Coordinates of C-alpha atoms in Angstrom, one line a residue:
Chain M
M1 CA 47.2 108.6 53.5
P2 CA 49.9 111.3 53.0
S3 CA 49.8 114.2 55.5
R4 CA 48.4 117.5 54.2
P5 CA 50.9 120.3 53.3
Q6 CA 50.2 124.0 53.4
P7 CA 47.4 125.0 50.9
T8 CA 49.8 127.2 48.9
S9 CA 52.8 124.8 48.6
P10 CA 53.6 123.4 45.1
L11 CA 52.7 119.9 46.3
S12 CA 49.3 121.2 47.5
V13 CA 48.6 123.1 44.3
R14 CA 49.4 119.9 42.3
R15 CA 47.1 117.9 44.6
G16 CA 44.4 120.5 44.0
E17 CA 44.7 119.9 40.3
I18 CA 44.4 116.2 40.8
W19 CA 41.4 116.4 43.1
R20 CA 39.6 118.7 40.6
T21 CA 40.3 116.6 37.6
A22 CA 39.3 113.4 39.4
A23 CA 36.1 115.0 40.7
E24 CA 35.1 116.2 37.2
M25 CA 35.7 112.7 35.7
I26 CA 33.7 111.0 38.5
N27 CA 30.9 113.5 37.9
A28 CA 30.9 113.0 34.2
Q29 CA 31.1 109.2 34.0
G30 CA 30.2 107.9 37.5
Y31 CA 32.4 106.6 40.3
D32 CA 32.4 103.0 39.3
A33 CA 33.2 103.7 35.6
T34 CA 36.2 105.9 36.5
S35 CA 39.5 104.0 37.1
V36 CA 42.7 105.3 38.7
N37 CA 44.2 104.6 35.3
D38 CA 41.7 107.0 33.5
I39 CA 42.5 109.7 36.0
A40 CA 46.2 109.3 35.6
R41 CA 45.8 109.5 31.8
A42 CA 43.7 112.6 32.0
L43 CA 46.4 114.3 34.1
G44 CA 49.2 113.2 31.7
M45 CA 50.7 111.0 34.5
T46 CA 51.5 107.3 34.8
K47 CA 49.5 105.3 37.2
A48 CA 52.6 104.9 39.4
G49 CA 53.1 108.7 39.3
L50 CA 49.6 109.2 40.5
Y51 CA 50.1 106.8 43.3
H52 CA 52.7 109.1 44.6
Y53 CA 49.8 111.4 45.6
I54 CA 47.0 108.9 46.4
S55 CA 46.8 105.6 48.0
G56 CA 43.7 104.2 46.2
K57 CA 40.4 105.2 44.7
E58 CA 38.4 105.3 48.0
A59 CA 41.2 107.4 49.6
L60 CA 41.1 109.6 46.6
L61 CA 37.4 110.2 47.0
Y62 CA 38.0 111.0 50.7
E63 CA 40.8 113.5 49.8
I64 CA 38.6 115.2 47.2
M65 CA 35.8 115.7 49.7
S66 CA 38.2 116.9 52.4
F67 CA 39.7 119.3 49.8
G68 CA 36.1 120.6 49.0
M69 CA 35.5 121.1 52.7
D70 CA 38.9 123.0 53.1
Q71 CA 37.8 125.3 50.3
T72 CA 34.4 126.0 51.8
E73 CA 36.0 126.7 55.2
I74 CA 38.5 129.2 53.7
A75 CA 36.2 130.9 51.2
V76 CA 32.9 130.9 53.1
V77 CA 32.9 129.8 56.8
T78 CA 35.8 131.8 58.2
P79 CA 34.9 135.2 56.5
A80 CA 31.2 134.7 57.4
R81 CA 32.0 134.0 61.1
A82 CA 33.6 137.4 61.3
I83 CA 30.3 139.2 60.6
A84 CA 28.1 140.1 63.6
D85 CA 24.8 141.0 61.9
P86 CA 23.0 137.7 61.0
A87 CA 21.3 139.1 57.9
V88 CA 24.6 140.5 56.5
R89 CA 26.3 137.2 57.4
L90 CA 23.5 135.2 55.6
R91 CA 24.0 137.3 52.4
E92 CA 27.7 136.8 52.6
I93 CA 27.3 133.0 53.0
V94 CA 25.1 132.7 50.0
M95 CA 27.2 135.0 47.8
R96 CA 30.5 133.3 48.8
H97 CA 29.3 129.7 48.5
A98 CA 27.6 130.4 45.2
C99 CA 30.7 132.0 43.8
L100 CA 32.9 129.1 45.0
V101 CA 30.5 126.5 43.4
M102 CA 30.5 128.4 40.0
R103 CA 34.3 129.1 40.1
T104 CA 35.1 125.4 40.6
R105 CA 32.3 124.3 38.1
G106 CA 30.7 122.5 41.0
S107 CA 33.2 119.6 40.7
M108 CA 33.1 119.1 44.5
T109 CA 29.5 120.0 45.0
Q110 CA 28.2 117.3 42.7
L111 CA 30.2 114.7 44.6
V112 CA 28.3 115.2 47.8
H113 CA 26.1 112.2 47.1
E114 CA 29.1 109.9 46.7
V115 CA 29.9 110.2 50.4
R116 CA 28.0 106.9 50.6
R117 CA 30.9 105.2 48.9
L118 CA 33.3 105.9 51.7
P119 CA 34.1 103.5 54.5
Q120 CA 32.3 104.3 57.8
H121 CA 35.1 106.2 59.6
A122 CA 35.9 108.4 56.6
R123 CA 32.2 109.1 55.9
K124 CA 31.8 110.1 59.6
K125 CA 34.6 112.6 59.3
I126 CA 33.1 114.2 56.1
D127 CA 29.6 114.2 57.6
R128 CA 31.0 116.0 60.7
R129 CA 32.6 118.7 58.6
M130 CA 29.4 119.2 56.5
R131 CA 27.4 119.5 59.8
V132 CA 29.6 122.3 60.9
Y133 CA 28.8 124.3 57.8
F134 CA 25.1 123.4 58.0
D135 CA 25.0 124.6 61.6
L136 CA 26.6 127.9 60.7
I137 CA 23.6 128.6 58.4
R138 CA 21.0 127.1 60.8
D139 CA 22.4 129.1 63.7
T140 CA 22.3 132.3 61.6
L141 CA 18.7 131.7 60.8
A142 CA 17.8 130.8 64.4
E143 CA 19.4 134.1 65.4
L144 CA 17.2 136.0 62.9
K145 CA 14.1 134.0 64.2
T146 CA 14.8 135.1 67.8
A147 CA 15.1 138.7 66.6
G148 CA 11.7 138.4 64.9
R149 CA 13.4 138.9 61.5
L150 CA 12.7 135.5 60.0
R151 CA 9.5 134.5 58.1
D152 CA 7.3 132.0 59.9
V153 CA 9.1 129.0 58.4
D154 CA 10.9 126.0 60.0
V155 CA 14.6 126.8 60.4
T156 CA 15.6 123.3 59.1
V157 CA 13.5 123.6 56.0
A158 CA 14.8 127.1 55.4
T159 CA 18.5 125.9 55.7
F160 CA 18.0 123.1 53.3
S161 CA 16.1 125.3 50.8
L162 CA 18.9 127.8 50.8
L163 CA 21.5 125.0 50.3
G164 CA 19.4 123.5 47.5
M165 CA 19.4 126.7 45.6
I166 CA 23.2 126.8 45.8
M167 CA 23.9 123.1 45.4
W168 CA 21.8 123.0 42.3
L169 CA 24.0 125.6 40.5
P170 CA 26.4 123.0 38.9
R171 CA 23.4 121.4 37.2
W172 CA 22.7 124.5 35.1
Y173 CA 25.2 127.3 35.4
R174 CA 27.7 127.4 32.5
R175 CA 30.7 129.7 32.7
G176 CA 31.2 132.0 29.8
G177 CA 27.5 132.2 29.1
S178 CA 25.3 135.3 29.2
L179 CA 25.1 135.3 33.1
S180 CA 28.2 136.4 35.1
A181 CA 28.9 134.5 38.3
D182 CA 28.7 137.7 40.3
A183 CA 25.3 138.6 38.9
V184 CA 24.0 135.0 39.5
A185 CA 25.3 135.1 43.1
A186 CA 23.7 138.5 43.8
D187 CA 20.3 137.2 42.4
L188 CA 20.6 134.1 44.5
A189 CA 21.3 136.2 47.6
D190 CA 18.3 138.5 46.8
I191 CA 16.0 135.5 46.4
A192 CA 17.2 133.7 49.5
L193 CA 17.1 136.8 51.8
G194 CA 13.8 137.9 50.3
G195 CA 12.4 134.4 50.9
L196 CA 13.7 134.1 54.4
L197 CA 13.5 137.5 56.0
R198 CA 10.2 139.1 56.9
P199 CA 9.4 142.1 54.8
P200 CA 9.0 145.3 56.9
R201 CA 5.2 145.4 56.6
H202 CA 5.0 141.9 58.2
R203 CA 7.1 142.8 61.1
T204 CA 5.5 142.9 64.5
R205 CA 4.5 146.3 65.8
H206 CA 7.6 146.8 68.0
N207 CA 9.9 146.1 64.9
R208 CA 8.2 148.7 62.7
G209 CA 9.9 151.9 61.9
P210 CA 8.2 155.3 62.6
Q211 CA 4.8 155.9 60.9
P212 CA 4.8 157.9 57.6
R213 CA 5.0 161.6 58.4
R214 CA 1.8 162.6 56.4
L215 CA -0.3 160.2 58.3
R216 CA 0.8 161.6 61.6
L217 CA 0.1 165.1 60.2
L218 CA -3.4 163.9 59.3
K219 CA -4.2 162.9 62.8
A220 CA -2.9 166.1 64.3
D221 CA -4.3 168.5 61.7
N222 CA -7.6 166.9 60.8
P223 CA -9.5 165.8 64.0
R224 CA -12.5 164.0 62.5
Chain N
M1 CA 10.0 99.0 23.9
P2 CA 6.5 97.9 24.9
S3 CA 3.7 100.5 24.3
R4 CA 2.4 102.3 27.3
P5 CA -0.9 101.2 28.8
Q6 CA -3.4 103.4 30.7
P7 CA -1.9 104.7 34.0
T8 CA -4.5 102.9 36.1
S9 CA -4.4 99.5 34.4
P10 CA -2.9 96.6 36.5
L11 CA 0.0 96.3 34.0
S12 CA 0.7 100.0 34.4
V13 CA 0.6 99.7 38.2
R14 CA 3.0 96.8 38.1
R15 CA 5.3 98.8 35.9
G16 CA 5.1 101.7 38.3
E17 CA 6.4 99.4 41.1
I18 CA 9.2 98.2 38.8
W19 CA 10.3 101.7 37.9
R20 CA 10.2 102.9 41.5
T21 CA 12.2 99.9 42.8
A22 CA 14.8 100.2 40.1
A23 CA 15.1 103.9 40.6
E24 CA 15.7 103.5 44.3
M25 CA 18.4 100.8 43.7
I26 CA 20.2 102.9 41.1
N27 CA 20.1 105.9 43.5
A28 CA 21.5 103.8 46.3
Q29 CA 24.3 101.9 44.6
G30 CA 24.8 103.7 41.3
Y31 CA 23.8 102.9 37.7
D32 CA 26.9 100.8 36.9
A33 CA 26.7 98.8 40.0
T34 CA 23.0 97.9 39.6
S35 CA 22.3 94.9 37.4
V36 CA 19.0 93.8 35.9
N37 CA 19.5 90.7 38.0
D38 CA 19.7 92.7 41.2
I39 CA 16.5 94.6 40.3
A40 CA 14.7 91.3 39.5
R41 CA 15.7 89.8 42.8
A42 CA 14.6 92.9 44.7
L43 CA 11.2 92.6 43.0
G44 CA 10.9 88.9 43.8
M45 CA 11.0 88.1 40.0
T46 CA 13.2 86.1 37.8
K47 CA 15.3 87.9 35.3
A48 CA 13.2 86.4 32.5
G49 CA 10.1 87.6 34.3
L50 CA 11.5 91.1 34.5
Y51 CA 12.3 91.0 30.8
H52 CA 8.6 90.7 30.1
Y53 CA 8.4 94.4 31.2
I54 CA 11.7 95.8 30.0
S55 CA 14.0 95.3 27.1
G56 CA 17.3 96.1 28.8
K57 CA 19.0 98.4 31.3
E58 CA 19.2 101.5 29.1
A59 CA 15.6 101.1 28.0
L60 CA 14.7 100.7 31.7
L61 CA 16.4 104.0 32.6
Y62 CA 14.4 105.6 29.8
E63 CA 11.2 104.1 31.0
I64 CA 11.8 105.2 34.6
M65 CA 12.5 108.8 33.4
S66 CA 9.4 108.8 31.2
F67 CA 7.3 107.5 34.1
G68 CA 8.7 110.4 36.3
M69 CA 7.7 112.9 33.6
D70 CA 4.3 111.4 33.3
Q71 CA 3.8 111.8 37.1
T72 CA 5.0 115.4 37.0
E73 CA 2.5 116.2 34.1
I74 CA -0.4 114.6 35.9
A75 CA 0.3 115.9 39.4
V76 CA 1.8 119.3 38.7
V77 CA 1.7 120.6 35.1
T78 CA -2.0 119.9 34.2
P79 CA -3.5 121.3 37.4
A80 CA -1.1 124.3 37.3
R81 CA -2.1 125.2 33.7
A82 CA -5.7 125.6 34.8
I83 CA -4.8 128.5 37.1
A84 CA -5.1 132.0 35.6
D85 CA -3.3 134.1 38.3
P86 CA 0.5 133.6 37.9
A87 CA 1.3 134.0 41.6
V88 CA -1.4 131.4 42.6
R89 CA -0.1 129.2 39.8
L90 CA 3.5 129.5 41.1
R91 CA 2.5 128.5 44.6
E92 CA 0.5 125.5 43.3
I93 CA 3.5 124.4 41.2
V94 CA 5.9 124.5 44.2
M95 CA 3.4 122.8 46.6
R96 CA 2.5 120.1 44.1
H97 CA 6.0 119.3 42.9
A98 CA 7.4 119.3 46.4
C99 CA 4.6 116.9 47.6
L100 CA 5.3 114.6 44.6
V101 CA 9.0 114.5 45.3
M102 CA 8.4 113.7 49.0
R103 CA 5.7 111.2 48.3
T104 CA 7.9 109.2 45.9
R105 CA 11.0 109.6 48.2
G106 CA 12.6 111.5 45.3
S107 CA 13.4 108.2 43.5
M108 CA 12.8 109.9 40.1
T109 CA 14.2 113.3 41.0
Q110 CA 17.6 111.9 42.0
L111 CA 17.9 110.1 38.6
V112 CA 17.8 113.4 36.7
H113 CA 21.6 113.4 36.4
E114 CA 21.6 109.9 34.8
V115 CA 20.0 111.3 31.7
R116 CA 23.6 111.4 30.4
R117 CA 23.6 107.6 30.3
L118 CA 20.8 107.5 27.6
P119 CA 21.5 107.2 23.9
Q120 CA 21.2 110.5 22.0
H121 CA 17.6 110.1 20.7
A122 CA 16.2 108.9 24.1
R123 CA 18.1 111.7 25.9
K124 CA 16.6 114.3 23.5
K125 CA 13.0 113.1 24.2
I126 CA 13.5 113.4 28.0
D127 CA 15.3 116.7 27.7
R128 CA 12.3 118.0 25.6
R129 CA 9.8 116.9 28.3
M130 CA 11.9 118.5 31.0
R131 CA 12.0 121.7 29.0
V132 CA 8.2 121.8 28.8
Y133 CA 8.1 121.8 32.6
F134 CA 10.9 124.3 32.9
D135 CA 9.1 126.6 30.5
L136 CA 5.9 126.4 32.5
I137 CA 7.8 127.9 35.5
R138 CA 9.8 130.3 33.5
D139 CA 6.7 131.6 31.6
T140 CA 4.9 132.0 34.9
L141 CA 7.8 134.1 36.3
A142 CA 8.0 136.1 33.0
E143 CA 4.3 136.9 33.4
L144 CA 4.9 138.1 36.9
K145 CA 7.8 140.2 35.7
T146 CA 5.7 141.9 33.0
A147 CA 3.1 142.7 35.7
G148 CA 5.8 144.3 37.8
R149 CA 5.2 141.7 40.5
L150 CA 8.6 139.9 40.3
R151 CA 11.7 141.1 42.2
D152 CA 14.5 142.5 40.1
V153 CA 16.1 139.1 39.4
D154 CA 16.9 137.2 36.2
V155 CA 14.0 134.9 35.3
T156 CA 16.3 132.0 34.4
V157 CA 18.2 132.3 37.7
A158 CA 14.9 132.5 39.5
T159 CA 13.5 129.4 37.8
F160 CA 16.6 127.3 38.6
S161 CA 16.7 128.5 42.2
L162 CA 13.1 127.4 42.7
L163 CA 13.8 124.1 41.1
G164 CA 16.9 123.7 43.2
M165 CA 14.9 124.1 46.4
I166 CA 12.5 121.3 45.3
M167 CA 15.0 119.0 43.7
W168 CA 17.2 119.1 46.8
L169 CA 14.4 117.6 48.9
P170 CA 15.3 114.0 48.4
R171 CA 18.8 114.7 49.8
W172 CA 17.4 115.6 53.3
Y173 CA 13.7 115.0 53.7
R174 CA 12.8 111.7 55.6
R175 CA 9.2 110.6 55.7
G176 CA 7.9 109.8 59.2
G177 CA 10.2 112.3 60.8
S178 CA 9.1 115.4 62.7
L179 CA 8.2 117.4 59.6
S180 CA 5.1 116.5 57.6
A181 CA 5.3 116.7 53.8
D182 CA 2.4 119.2 53.8
A183 CA 4.2 121.5 56.2
V184 CA 7.5 121.3 54.3
A185 CA 5.7 122.0 51.0
A186 CA 3.9 125.1 52.5
D187 CA 7.2 126.4 53.9
L188 CA 8.9 125.9 50.6
A189 CA 6.1 127.8 48.8
D190 CA 6.4 130.7 51.4
I191 CA 10.1 130.9 50.9
A192 CA 9.9 130.7 47.1
L193 CA 7.1 133.2 46.7
G194 CA 8.6 135.5 49.3
G195 CA 12.0 135.3 47.5
L196 CA 10.5 135.9 44.0
L197 CA 7.6 138.3 44.4
R198 CA 8.1 141.9 45.2
P199 CA 6.9 142.9 48.6
P200 CA 4.2 145.6 48.2
R201 CA 6.4 148.5 49.4
H202 CA 8.8 147.8 46.6
R203 CA 6.3 147.9 43.8
T204 CA 6.7 150.7 41.3
R205 CA 4.2 153.5 41.5
H206 CA 2.0 152.4 38.5
N207 CA 1.7 148.9 40.0
R208 CA 0.6 150.0 43.4
G209 CA -2.9 149.3 44.4
P210 CA -5.2 152.3 45.2
Q211 CA -3.7 154.7 47.8
P212 CA -5.0 154.2 51.3
R213 CA -8.3 156.0 51.7
R214 CA -7.2 158.4 54.4
L215 CA -4.3 159.7 52.3
R216 CA -6.7 160.5 49.5
L217 CA -9.0 162.3 51.9
L218 CA -6.0 164.2 53.1
K219 CA -5.3 165.5 49.6
A220 CA -8.9 166.5 48.9
D221 CA -9.7 167.9 52.3
N222 CA -6.5 169.6 53.2
P223 CA -5.2 171.7 50.3
R224 CA -1.7 172.7 51.6

């Protein structure tokens, strides 16, 4: 497998195009029905030309998935890690991941299931990288739970529910339709945070803000 | 295509086994890589025996999807329609659909994407049935929106977010693990309703319930 160049180099940009086109074709017609020949033709390359970038179909699938994980790390994980407040971090994760999925038409997201096609050692590497991302969300939710800010739900169920909302986007979101990606990402974040964080009235007594002023006046001014 | 018998007849039960086994095999190894021969072998039948129940692989895929829609109608749609309050109905939809997906190990759910393999007329029929279910959720959310009980989110985004949470279950939920299906369904419903319904403090003035009794007393008894 060729070594990976810097993400902004021309070689890397060309590879990005290849991975995205291949991912879209595999999503549309299935892994088995997509040949290296088909992918080369769609890219306007010869099969030999494509083999300059890839070493085979399985290796291509691995490269596509690694590319997807690279993108998630750059666009979601690294910026999110820089945020101290777990609720703000959670919103940022949802917004950024949703935008990435919609921007790339979910070409990588939909391939997640095809990890089963990879040989054991390649599958393990991808699984490990997915786990790092999963843990970022899970740890953020656990932090909110410790602070009494999470609803009374299981942290694992909460993590997968949030991922499901995002990972389902490619099944329905169409670019250029009536809904902008930014608006969809903001709605997703509102639904996710609303669904996971306790509303103020459910907070335990020590988490409540001060009592409303008029009620306090009532007690002081009206002794019955 | 053979006509469909009553759901409880022995023929129908045998067909249910066939659809489920075939669905699991297609999920595990892909549609192209699964032959009618493989499915017959997994069921302990001859290929000729299996052809007593099916007329080909495409027809089989259509039958599996129709079976999945039948199950959704019986277990989710019909009981949900009987519920007048839209919030109670919404909880029931989430709980019932999530339980169905976990009980059947998502064998039907994961096949949703394969609808693209069907010939045009068959695909249209399945799409129409899916649309009926989608509309049940969307109409329920629209009803909540009219009543001022929905968060300020787009109803279509909300419907797909809710479906995403449920449809993602087969990707992670394992029966016999530490989480019971009932507990997961209840958490999913809490997250979905928490994420979609306005918390009381966010309701607009005309949608608020009666003012707390003491505050009204304050206004009557304390004229300043």
